[in-house]
C-alpha positions as YAML, in Angstrom:
chain: A
units: angstrom
residues:
- id: 1
  name: MET
  ca: [-10.42, -13.93, -14.68]
- id: 2
  name: LYS
  ca: [-11.15, -16.74, -12.23]
- id: 3
  name: SER
  ca: [-12.29, -20.06, -13.70]
- id: 4
  name: TRP
  ca: [-15.75, -19.86, -12.17]
- id: 5
  name: GLN
  ca: [-16.37, -16.43, -13.71]
- id: 6
  name: LYS
  ca: [-15.84, -17.92, -17.17]
- id: 7
  name: GLN
  ca: [-18.76, -20.29, -16.57]
- id: 8
  name: ASP
  ca: [-21.21, -17.38, -16.38]
- id: 9
  name: ILE
  ca: [-23.00, -18.64, -13.27]
- id: 10
  name: SER
  ca: [-23.81, -15.20, -11.89]
- id: 11
  name: ILE
  ca: [-26.82, -13.03, -12.67]
- id: 12
  name: ASN
  ca: [-27.98, -9.59, -11.59]
- id: 13
  name: LYS
  ca: [-30.92, -9.48, -9.20]
- id: 14
  name: THR
  ca: [-32.94, -7.35, -11.65]
- id: 15
  name: GLN
  ca: [-32.91, -10.01, -14.38]
- id: 16
  name: SER
  ca: [-36.08, -11.97, -15.13]
- id: 17
  name: ILE
  ca: [-37.03, -15.54, -14.29]
- id: 18
  name: ILE
  ca: [-36.84, -16.55, -17.95]
- id: 19
  name: SER
  ca: [-33.36, -14.98, -18.22]
- id: 20
  name: ALA
  ca: [-32.20, -17.04, -15.23]
- id: 21
  name: LEU
  ca: [-33.58, -20.21, -16.80]
- id: 22
  name: ARG
  ca: [-31.79, -19.54, -20.06]
- id: 23
  name: GLN
  ca: [-28.55, -18.84, -18.23]
- id: 24
  name: MET
  ca: [-28.83, -22.07, -16.26]
- id: 25
  name: ASP
  ca: [-29.30, -24.00, -19.50]
- id: 26
  name: ALA
  ca: [-26.38, -22.23, -21.19]
- id: 27
  name: ALA
  ca: [-24.04, -22.88, -18.25]
- id: 28
  name: LYS
  ca: [-25.50, -26.38, -17.63]
- id: 29
  name: VAL
  ca: [-26.10, -25.61, -13.95]
- id: 30
  name: LYS
  ca: [-29.15, -25.52, -11.69]
- id: 31
  name: LEU
  ca: [-27.91, -22.79, -9.35]
- id: 32
  name: LEU
  ca: [-26.81, -19.21, -9.96]
- id: 33
  name: LEU
  ca: [-25.09, -16.52, -7.93]
- id: 34
  name: VAL
  ca: [-27.32, -13.46, -7.64]
- id: 35
  name: MET
  ca: [-25.29, -10.26, -7.68]
- id: 36
  name: ASP
  ca: [-26.03, -6.62, -6.89]
- id: 37
  name: GLU
  ca: [-23.55, -4.04, -8.19]
- id: 38
  name: GLY
  ca: [-20.82, -6.64, -8.31]
- id: 39
  name: LYS
  ca: [-21.41, -7.88, -4.76]
- id: 40
  name: PHE
  ca: [-22.90, -11.17, -3.62]
- id: 41
  name: HIS
  ca: [-26.61, -10.78, -2.95]
- id: 42
  name: SER
  ca: [-28.15, -14.30, -2.85]
- id: 43
  name: LEU
  ca: [-28.47, -17.63, -4.64]
- id: 44
  name: ILE
  ca: [-31.25, -18.77, -6.94]
- id: 45
  name: SER
  ca: [-31.86, -22.45, -7.69]
- id: 46
  name: ILE
  ca: [-33.95, -24.25, -10.26]
- id: 47
  name: GLY
  ca: [-36.23, -25.18, -7.36]
- id: 48
  name: ASP
  ca: [-36.81, -21.49, -6.56]
- id: 49
  name: ILE
  ca: [-37.77, -20.86, -10.18]
- id: 50
  name: GLN
  ca: [-40.02, -23.93, -10.37]
- id: 51
  name: ARG
  ca: [-41.88, -22.87, -7.22]
- id: 52
  name: ALA
  ca: [-42.41, -19.41, -8.72]
- id: 53
  name: ILE
  ca: [-43.75, -20.84, -11.98]
- id: 54
  name: ILE
  ca: [-46.03, -23.24, -10.11]
- id: 55
  name: ALA
  ca: [-47.30, -20.20, -8.17]
- id: 56
  name: ASN
  ca: [-48.13, -18.68, -11.58]
- id: 57
  name: LYS
  ca: [-45.54, -15.91, -11.45]
- id: 58
  name: SER
  ca: [-44.85, -14.24, -14.78]
- id: 59
  name: LEU
  ca: [-41.62, -15.35, -16.46]
- id: 60
  name: GLU
  ca: [-40.75, -11.66, -16.75]
- id: 61
  name: THR
  ca: [-40.76, -11.25, -12.94]
- id: 62
  name: PRO
  ca: [-37.37, -9.99, -11.68]
- id: 63
  name: ILE
  ca: [-35.65, -12.73, -9.73]
- id: 64
  name: GLU
  ca: [-35.18, -10.46, -6.72]
- id: 65
  name: GLY
  ca: [-38.90, -10.96, -6.12]
- id: 66
  name: ILE
  ca: [-38.64, -14.74, -5.70]
- id: 67
  name: LEU
  ca: [-35.43, -15.12, -3.73]
- id: 68
  name: ARG
  ca: [-35.30, -16.96, -0.43]
- id: 69
  name: LYS
  ca: [-34.83, -14.82, 2.65]
- id: 70
  name: GLU
  ca: [-31.81, -16.81, 3.77]
- id: 71
  name: VAL
  ca: [-29.23, -18.81, 1.86]
- id: 72
  name: LYS
  ca: [-26.17, -20.68, 3.10]
- id: 73
  name: VAL
  ca: [-22.73, -19.59, 1.92]
- id: 74
  name: ALA
  ca: [-19.19, -20.12, 3.18]
- id: 75
  name: SER
  ca: [-17.03, -17.49, 4.78]
- id: 76
  name: VAL
  ca: [-13.37, -17.00, 3.96]
- id: 77
  name: ASN
  ca: [-12.72, -17.95, 7.60]
- id: 78
  name: ASP
  ca: [-14.50, -21.33, 7.36]
- id: 79
  name: ASP
  ca: [-12.59, -24.59, 7.34]
- id: 80
  name: ARG
  ca: [-12.70, -25.96, 3.77]
- id: 81
  name: GLU
  ca: [-13.28, -29.55, 4.84]
- id: 82
  name: ALA
  ca: [-16.22, -28.46, 7.01]
- id: 83
  name: VAL
  ca: [-17.67, -26.56, 4.05]
- id: 84
  name: ILE
  ca: [-17.34, -29.64, 1.83]
- id: 85
  name: ALA
  ca: [-19.06, -31.76, 4.49]
- id: 86
  name: ARG
  ca: [-21.98, -29.29, 4.55]
- id: 87
  name: MET
  ca: [-22.17, -29.35, 0.76]
- id: 88
  name: LYS
  ca: [-22.44, -33.14, 0.72]
- id: 89
  name: GLU
  ca: [-25.11, -33.06, 3.39]
- id: 90
  name: ARG
  ca: [-27.17, -30.44, 1.54]
- id: 91
  name: ARG
  ca: [-26.26, -31.65, -1.96]
- id: 92
  name: ASN
  ca: [-25.33, -28.16, -3.18]
- id: 93
  name: ASP
  ca: [-24.28, -27.73, -6.81]
- id: 94
  name: PHE
  ca: [-21.65, -25.30, -5.60]
- id: 95
  name: MET
  ca: [-20.81, -23.23, -2.55]
- id: 96
  name: PRO
  ca: [-19.63, -19.61, -2.87]
- id: 97
  name: VAL
  ca: [-16.97, -18.38, -0.47]
- id: 98
  name: VAL
  ca: [-17.72, -14.77, 0.48]
- id: 99
  name: ASP
  ca: [-15.65, -12.23, 2.40]
- id: 100
  name: ASP
  ca: [-16.92, -9.63, 4.89]
- id: 101
  name: ASP
  ca: [-17.53, -7.12, 2.08]
- id: 102
  name: TYR
  ca: [-19.74, -9.58, 0.13]
- id: 103
  name: ASN
  ca: [-17.12, -10.22, -2.52]
- id: 104
  name: VAL
  ca: [-17.12, -13.74, -3.96]
- id: 105
  name: VAL
  ca: [-13.52, -14.88, -3.57]
- id: 106
  name: ASP
  ca: [-13.92, -18.54, -4.51]
- id: 107
  name: ILE
  ca: [-16.48, -21.21, -5.41]
- id: 108
  name: ILE
  ca: [-16.33, -24.88, -4.44]
- id: 109
  name: PHE
  ca: [-18.09, -27.04, -7.05]
- id: 110
  name: TRP
  ca: [-19.75, -30.38, -6.42]
- id: 111
  name: ASP
  ca: [-17.96, -31.92, -9.41]
- id: 112
  name: ASP
  ca: [-14.63, -31.03, -7.79]
- id: 113
  name: ILE
  ca: [-15.42, -32.88, -4.57]
- id: 114
  name: SER
  ca: [-17.41, -35.86, -5.86]
- id: 115
  name: ASN
  ca: [-17.87, -37.73, -9.11]
- id: 116
  name: ILE
  ca: [-20.96, -39.53, -7.79]
- id: 117
  name: ARG
  ca: [-24.04, -38.13, -9.49]
- id: 118
  name: GLU
  ca: [-26.51, -40.07, -7.34]
- id: 119
  name: GLY
  ca: [-25.29, -38.19, -4.28]
- id: 120
  name: ARG
  ca: [-27.23, -35.19, -5.58]
- id: 121
  name: ILE
  ca: [-30.61, -36.93, -5.54]
- id: 122
  name: LYS
  ca: [-32.33, -35.38, -2.54]
- id: 123
  name: ASN
  ca: [-34.63, -38.25, -1.59]
- id: 124
  name: LYS
  ca: [-34.33, -41.80, -2.92]
- id: 125
  name: PHE
  ca: [-37.51, -43.70, -3.77]
- id: 126
  name: ASN
  ca: [-38.38, -47.06, -5.28]
- id: 127
  name: LEU
  ca: [-41.43, -46.94, -7.54]
- id: 128
  name: PRO
  ca: [-42.36, -48.83, -10.71]
- id: 129
  name: VAL
  ca: [-41.36, -47.22, -14.00]
- id: 130
  name: ILE
  ca: [-43.20, -47.88, -17.25]
- id: 131
  name: ILE
  ca: [-41.30, -47.23, -20.48]
- id: 132
  name: MET
  ca: [-43.35, -46.98, -23.65]
- id: 133
  name: ALA
  ca: [-41.09, -48.71, -26.17]
- id: 134
  name: GLY
  ca: [-43.51, -50.07, -28.75]
- id: 135
  name: GLY
  ca: [-43.30, -47.39, -31.45]
- id: 136
  name: LYS
  ca: [-41.63, -47.71, -34.84]
- id: 137
  name: GLY
  ca: [-39.37, -44.67, -34.42]
- id: 138
  name: THR
  ca: [-40.27, -43.26, -37.83]
- id: 139
  name: ARG
  ca: [-38.43, -39.99, -37.15]
- id: 140
  name: LEU
  ca: [-35.15, -41.91, -36.90]
- id: 141
  name: ARG
  ca: [-35.45, -43.85, -40.13]
- id: 142
  name: PRO
  ca: [-33.62, -45.49, -41.83]
- id: 143
  name: LEU
  ca: [-31.77, -46.58, -38.66]
- id: 144
  name: THR
  ca: [-34.98, -47.81, -37.08]
- id: 145
  name: ASN
  ca: [-35.68, -49.99, -40.09]
- id: 146
  name: VAL
  ca: [-32.92, -52.16, -38.61]
- id: 147
  name: LEU
  ca: [-32.84, -51.35, -34.88]
- id: 148
  name: PRO
  ca: [-35.83, -50.71, -32.63]
- id: 149
  name: LYS
  ca: [-35.70, -47.15, -31.33]
- id: 150
  name: PRO
  ca: [-35.04, -48.13, -27.66]
- id: 151
  name: LEU
  ca: [-31.80, -49.85, -28.74]
- id: 152
  name: ILE
  ca: [-30.31, -46.98, -30.71]
- id: 153
  name: PRO
  ca: [-26.86, -46.36, -29.21]
- id: 154
  name: ILE
  ca: [-25.91, -43.42, -27.04]
- id: 155
  name: GLY
  ca: [-22.23, -43.68, -26.31]
- id: 156
  name: GLU
  ca: [-21.49, -47.18, -25.06]
- id: 157
  name: GLN
  ca: [-25.08, -48.11, -24.24]
- id: 158
  name: THR
  ca: [-28.59, -47.79, -25.65]
- id: 159
  name: MET
  ca: [-31.19, -45.07, -25.46]
- id: 160
  name: MET
  ca: [-33.36, -47.12, -23.09]
- id: 161
  name: GLU
  ca: [-30.46, -47.89, -20.76]
- id: 162
  name: ASP
  ca: [-29.72, -44.17, -20.50]
- id: 163
  name: ILE
  ca: [-33.32, -43.54, -19.43]
- id: 164
  name: MET
  ca: [-33.40, -46.44, -16.97]
- id: 165
  name: ASP
  ca: [-30.06, -45.47, -15.42]
- id: 166
  name: LYS
  ca: [-31.50, -42.10, -14.41]
- id: 167
  name: PHE
  ca: [-34.23, -43.91, -12.50]
- id: 168
  name: VAL
  ca: [-31.73, -46.35, -11.00]
- id: 169
  name: GLU
  ca: [-29.87, -43.33, -9.57]
- id: 170
  name: CYS
  ca: [-33.10, -42.45, -7.73]
- id: 171
  name: GLY
  ca: [-33.48, -45.97, -6.32]
- id: 172
  name: CYS
  ca: [-35.88, -47.46, -8.89]
- id: 173
  name: HIS
  ca: [-35.23, -50.93, -10.28]
- id: 174
  name: GLU
  ca: [-38.64, -52.27, -11.37]
- id: 175
  name: PHE
  ca: [-39.25, -51.51, -15.05]
- id: 176
  name: PHE
  ca: [-42.30, -52.46, -17.10]
- id: 177
  name: ILE
  ca: [-41.58, -52.23, -20.84]
- id: 178
  name: SER
  ca: [-44.40, -51.80, -23.35]
- id: 179
  name: VAL
  ca: [-43.25, -53.42, -26.58]
- id: 180
  name: ASN
  ca: [-44.61, -54.06, -30.07]
- id: 181
  name: TYR
  ca: [-42.30, -53.18, -32.98]
- id: 182
  name: LYS
  ca: [-39.24, -55.53, -32.99]
- id: 183
  name: ALA
  ca: [-40.20, -56.72, -29.50]
- id: 184
  name: ASP
  ca: [-38.12, -59.92, -29.73]
- id: 185
  name: PHE
  ca: [-35.06, -57.85, -30.64]
- id: 186
  name: ILE
  ca: [-35.48, -55.75, -27.45]
- id: 187
  name: ARG
  ca: [-36.01, -58.84, -25.26]
- id: 188
  name: ARG
  ca: [-32.94, -60.61, -26.62]
- id: 189
  name: TYR
  ca: [-30.73, -57.58, -26.10]
- id: 190
  name: PHE
  ca: [-31.64, -57.17, -22.43]
- id: 191
  name: ASP
  ca: [-31.63, -60.92, -21.78]
- id: 192
  name: ASN
  ca: [-28.02, -61.00, -22.94]
- id: 193
  name: LEU
  ca: [-27.12, -57.80, -21.11]
- id: 194
  name: LYS
  ca: [-28.06, -59.19, -17.68]
- id: 195
  name: LYS
  ca: [-27.71, -55.97, -15.70]
- id: 196
  name: ALA
  ca: [-28.66, -56.71, -12.10]
- id: 197
  name: GLN
  ca: [-30.04, -53.21, -11.50]
- id: 198
  name: TYR
  ca: [-32.76, -53.73, -14.12]
- id: 199
  name: HIS
  ca: [-35.75, -55.88, -13.14]
- id: 200
  name: LEU
  ca: [-37.65, -56.02, -16.43]
- id: 201
  name: THR
  ca: [-41.22, -57.11, -17.14]
- id: 202
  name: TYR
  ca: [-42.49, -56.87, -20.71]
- id: 203
  name: PHE
  ca: [-46.08, -56.37, -21.78]
- id: 204
  name: GLN
  ca: [-46.90, -56.51, -25.47]
- id: 205
  name: GLU
  ca: [-49.45, -54.84, -27.69]
- id: 206
  name: ASP
  ca: [-50.88, -57.02, -30.45]
- id: 207
  name: HIS
  ca: [-51.51, -53.84, -32.43]
- id: 208
  name: PRO
  ca: [-50.74, -50.15, -31.77]
- id: 209
  name: LEU
  ca: [-52.72, -48.90, -28.77]
- id: 210
  name: GLY
  ca: [-51.44, -45.32, -28.51]
- id: 211
  name: THR
  ca: [-49.46, -43.71, -25.73]
- id: 212
  name: ALA
  ca: [-51.57, -45.19, -22.91]
- id: 213
  name: GLY
  ca: [-53.74, -47.96, -24.34]
- id: 214
  name: SER
  ca: [-51.32, -50.73, -23.40]
- id: 215
  name: LEU
  ca: [-51.40, -49.71, -19.71]
- id: 216
  name: HIS
  ca: [-54.62, -51.70, -19.22]
- id: 217
  name: LEU
  ca: [-52.45, -54.83, -19.57]
- id: 218
  name: LEU
  ca: [-50.89, -53.93, -16.20]
- id: 219
  name: LYS
  ca: [-54.15, -54.12, -14.30]
- id: 220
  name: ASP
  ca: [-53.54, -55.94, -10.99]
- id: 221
  name: HIS
  ca: [-49.75, -55.74, -11.55]
- id: 222
  name: ILE
  ca: [-49.09, -52.21, -10.27]
- id: 223
  name: ASN
  ca: [-50.46, -51.08, -6.92]
- id: 224
  name: SER
  ca: [-48.43, -47.96, -6.19]
- id: 225
  name: THR
  ca: [-47.72, -44.56, -7.69]
- id: 226
  name: PHE
  ca: [-45.70, -45.05, -10.87]
- id: 227
  name: PHE
  ca: [-43.73, -43.15, -13.51]
- id: 228
  name: VAL
  ca: [-44.38, -43.35, -17.24]
- id: 229
  name: SER
  ca: [-41.71, -42.31, -19.74]
- id: 230
  name: ASN
  ca: [-41.49, -42.35, -23.49]
- id: 231
  name: CYS
  ca: [-38.43, -44.29, -24.65]
- id: 232
  name: ASP
  ca: [-36.92, -41.36, -26.56]
- id: 233
  name: ILE
  ca: [-36.74, -38.57, -23.98]
- id: 234
  name: ILE
  ca: [-34.06, -37.61, -21.49]
- id: 235
  name: ILE
  ca: [-35.08, -35.52, -18.48]
- id: 236
  name: ASP
  ca: [-32.19, -34.00, -16.52]
- id: 237
  name: GLU
  ca: [-33.96, -33.33, -13.23]
- id: 238
  name: ASP
  ca: [-34.12, -34.62, -9.68]
- id: 239
  name: TYR
  ca: [-37.09, -36.97, -10.09]
- id: 240
  name: SER
  ca: [-37.67, -37.00, -6.34]
- id: 241
  name: GLN
  ca: [-38.67, -33.33, -6.56]
- id: 242
  name: ILE
  ca: [-41.26, -34.14, -9.23]
- id: 243
  name: LEU
  ca: [-42.61, -36.93, -7.04]
- id: 244
  name: ASP
  ca: [-42.76, -34.62, -4.02]
- id: 245
  name: PHE
  ca: [-44.76, -32.08, -6.08]
- id: 246
  name: HIS
  ca: [-47.13, -34.84, -7.22]
- id: 247
  name: ARG
  ca: [-47.78, -36.10, -3.70]
- id: 248
  name: THR
  ca: [-47.92, -32.71, -1.97]
- id: 249
  name: ASN
  ca: [-50.60, -31.51, -4.35]
- id: 250
  name: GLY
  ca: [-52.62, -34.73, -4.31]
- id: 251
  name: ASN
  ca: [-52.45, -35.07, -8.09]
- id: 252
  name: GLU
  ca: [-53.80, -38.11, -9.89]
- id: 253
  name: ILE
  ca: [-51.51, -37.35, -12.82]
- id: 254
  name: THR
  ca: [-48.49, -35.08, -12.96]
- id: 255
  name: MET
  ca: [-47.12, -34.06, -16.34]
- id: 256
  name: VAL
  ca: [-43.52, -32.91, -16.74]
- id: 257
  name: ALA
  ca: [-43.45, -29.80, -18.95]
- id: 258
  name: ALA
  ca: [-40.44, -28.07, -20.51]
- id: 259
  name: LEU
  ca: [-40.49, -24.30, -20.91]
- id: 260
  name: LYS
  ca: [-39.81, -23.99, -24.63]
- id: 261
  name: ASN
  ca: [-38.93, -20.53, -25.93]
- id: 262
  name: TYR
  ca: [-39.59, -19.38, -29.49]
- id: 263
  name: SER
  ca: [-38.27, -16.14, -30.94]
- id: 264
  name: ILE
  ca: [-40.41, -14.62, -33.70]
- id: 265
  name: PRO
  ca: [-38.07, -12.80, -36.12]
- id: 266
  name: TYR
  ca: [-40.81, -10.43, -37.29]
- id: 267
  name: GLY
  ca: [-43.05, -7.77, -35.86]
- id: 268
  name: THR
  ca: [-46.44, -9.22, -34.88]
- id: 269
  name: LEU
  ca: [-49.72, -7.34, -35.23]
- id: 270
  name: GLU
  ca: [-52.94, -7.52, -33.27]
- id: 271
  name: THR
  ca: [-56.05, -6.31, -35.07]
- id: 272
  name: GLY
  ca: [-59.63, -5.68, -34.07]
- id: 273
  name: GLU
  ca: [-62.97, -5.19, -35.77]
- id: 274
  name: GLY
  ca: [-62.77, -3.64, -39.21]
- id: 275
  name: GLY
  ca: [-59.12, -4.58, -39.59]
- id: 276
  name: GLN
  ca: [-57.95, -1.80, -37.28]
- id: 277
  name: LEU
  ca: [-54.56, -2.16, -35.65]
- id: 278
  name: ILE
  ca: [-54.77, -2.59, -31.88]
- id: 279
  name: GLY
  ca: [-51.15, -3.35, -31.05]
- id: 280
  name: LEU
  ca: [-47.74, -4.12, -32.49]
- id: 281
  name: THR
  ca: [-44.93, -6.13, -30.92]
- id: 282
  name: GLU
  ca: [-41.50, -6.14, -32.50]
- id: 283
  name: LYS
  ca: [-39.81, -9.57, -32.68]
- id: 284
  name: PRO
  ca: [-41.48, -11.06, -29.60]
- id: 285
  name: ASP
  ca: [-40.25, -14.01, -27.58]
- id: 286
  name: MET
  ca: [-42.91, -16.54, -26.67]
- id: 287
  name: THR
  ca: [-42.58, -19.31, -24.09]
- id: 288
  name: PHE
  ca: [-44.83, -22.36, -23.92]
- id: 289
  name: LYS
  ca: [-45.08, -25.31, -21.55]
- id: 290
  name: ILE
  ca: [-44.38, -28.38, -23.71]
- id: 291
  name: ASN
  ca: [-45.46, -31.91, -22.80]
- id: 292
  name: THR
  ca: [-42.18, -33.82, -22.50]
- id: 293
  name: GLY
  ca: [-43.58, -37.36, -22.41]
- id: 294
  name: MET
  ca: [-42.88, -38.10, -18.73]
- id: 295
  name: TYR
  ca: [-45.71, -38.53, -16.22]
- id: 296
  name: ILE
  ca: [-46.50, -39.73, -12.71]
- id: 297
  name: LEU
  ca: [-49.78, -41.61, -12.29]
- id: 298
  name: GLU
  ca: [-51.75, -43.10, -9.45]
- id: 299
  name: PRO
  ca: [-52.42, -46.85, -9.85]
- id: 300
  name: HIS
  ca: [-56.25, -46.67, -9.85]
- id: 301
  name: LEU
  ca: [-56.07, -44.87, -13.20]
- id: 302
  name: ILE
  ca: [-55.09, -48.12, -14.90]
- id: 303
  name: ASN
  ca: [-58.67, -49.28, -14.31]
- id: 304
  name: GLU
  ca: [-59.97, -46.26, -16.26]
- id: 305
  name: ILE
  ca: [-58.06, -47.08, -19.44]
- id: 306
  name: PRO
  ca: [-60.22, -49.01, -21.94]
- id: 307
  name: SER
  ca: [-58.97, -52.39, -23.11]
- id: 308
  name: ASP
  ca: [-57.74, -53.26, -26.57]
- id: 309
  name: ARG
  ca: [-58.30, -49.96, -28.34]
- id: 310
  name: LEU
  ca: [-56.29, -46.91, -29.31]
- id: 311
  name: TYR
  ca: [-56.05, -44.64, -26.29]
- id: 312
  name: HIS
  ca: [-53.55, -41.84, -25.81]
- id: 313
  name: ILE
  ca: [-52.52, -40.56, -22.40]
- id: 314
  name: THR
  ca: [-53.88, -37.16, -23.40]
- id: 315
  name: PHE
  ca: [-57.34, -38.80, -23.63]
- id: 316
  name: LEU
  ca: [-57.00, -39.83, -19.99]
- id: 317
  name: ILE
  ca: [-55.79, -36.38, -18.98]
- id: 318
  name: GLU
  ca: [-58.72, -34.71, -20.75]
- id: 319
  name: LYS
  ca: [-61.11, -37.12, -19.02]
- id: 320
  name: LEU
  ca: [-59.76, -36.14, -15.60]
- id: 321
  name: LEU
  ca: [-59.94, -32.44, -16.44]
- id: 322
  name: ASN
  ca: [-63.56, -32.76, -17.60]
- id: 323
  name: GLU
  ca: [-64.39, -34.45, -14.30]
- id: 324
  name: GLY
  ca: [-62.69, -31.73, -12.24]
- id: 325
  name: ARG
  ca: [-59.91, -34.02, -11.01]
- id: 326
  name: LYS
  ca: [-56.34, -33.00, -10.25]
- id: 327
  name: VAL
  ca: [-53.73, -32.96, -13.01]
- id: 328
  name: GLY
  ca: [-50.47, -31.23, -12.08]
- id: 329
  name: VAL
  ca: [-47.79, -29.74, -14.29]
- id: 330
  name: PHE
  ca: [-44.19, -29.73, -13.06]
- id: 331
  name: PRO
  ca: [-42.03, -27.23, -15.00]
- id: 332
  name: ILE
  ca: [-38.46, -27.86, -16.08]
- id: 333
  name: SER
  ca: [-36.13, -25.73, -18.18]
- id: 334
  name: GLU
  ca: [-35.87, -26.18, -21.92]
- id: 335
  name: GLY
  ca: [-32.33, -27.50, -21.55]
- id: 336
  name: ALA
  ca: [-33.39, -30.16, -19.06]
- id: 337
  name: TRP
  ca: [-35.43, -31.97, -21.74]
- id: 338
  name: THR
  ca: [-33.95, -33.69, -24.77]
- id: 339
  name: ASP
  ca: [-36.18, -35.32, -27.39]
- id: 340
  name: ILE
  ca: [-33.67, -37.81, -28.75]
- id: 341
  name: GLY
  ca: [-36.31, -39.28, -31.06]
- id: 342
  name: ASN
  ca: [-35.28, -36.84, -33.80]
- id: 343
  name: TRP
  ca: [-31.91, -36.62, -35.52]
- id: 344
  name: ASP
  ca: [-30.98, -33.06, -34.53]
- id: 345
  name: GLU
  ca: [-31.50, -33.62, -30.81]
- id: 346
  name: TYR
  ca: [-30.00, -37.11, -30.98]
- id: 347
  name: PHE
  ca: [-26.72, -35.83, -32.42]
- id: 348
  name: LYS
  ca: [-26.59, -32.92, -29.95]
- id: 349
  name: TYR
  ca: [-27.07, -35.26, -27.02]
- id: 350
  name: CYS
  ca: [-24.53, -37.78, -28.25]
- id: 351
  name: VAL
  ca: [-21.75, -35.26, -28.80]
- id: 352
  name: LYS
  ca: [-22.33, -33.04, -25.74]
...
């Protein structure tokens, strides 16, 4: 068996959208070969799936119904260096090499031709990033009794550095850090670190203000579209695509949502009036869009956040919804979101 076949990056065209998402997560890829009776049929990317979900397609829709009409592949007769040049230009995860009978004879992977992750960001941008780092990190006690959550180590750096580095890859360098618990500890760490790619501005709560209450302190400091991220989440996505979705749809807020799947290990019953059985589903799978804790906001919204009182970002979102204003939801796969604020996910992320 060829090495690429062991990675399970191919899927039959009759499989569902949710099956493709799960397979991408399992193989840790964002592109799959679509096959038909063992022959190459097409390619499906995470972007194809996201566009289908945004268009409100059912997750059970067969992927053959959402495929692009044309995809670019390499022929066995193509010059390999020319193929690699095209890959770098288009930022493909991989490029299948197909013969005249639609057999996949080889695959050229991005990781084999470049070790530069930032080369895969489609469109660089430079926008402010707010990191909410004021919480006590109670889920990670007793470690957070000593260290503030943003400084918990991941490999050779901290949790917050990991988050900021993903924005630096996109071209962002201006970070506004909301601090409260062990704020001096966080300041001292980054003052001593002196990483040139981080331009840090701190703003401090005198008391807990919720997930958005401290943003009023940035009034007159931010005048452009900006990202907000919790300090304990990792989003493995091309952030420029989220920004493009936000701008294209004219959203005032865009929420990043992970498609979280739950398997119910029992038969579920639906009943009607008088306790009569209407339907029965054996061991159903249920998928929900989960708020990941990353958002894009327009700057005028800072003026709508009340000063010096507890105010969660969900309060602001509900306000906009009640007023008929635009709040977008950008879907990502379950595997693209890691909540490293709890021990199970923290250990998984650290040892991956």
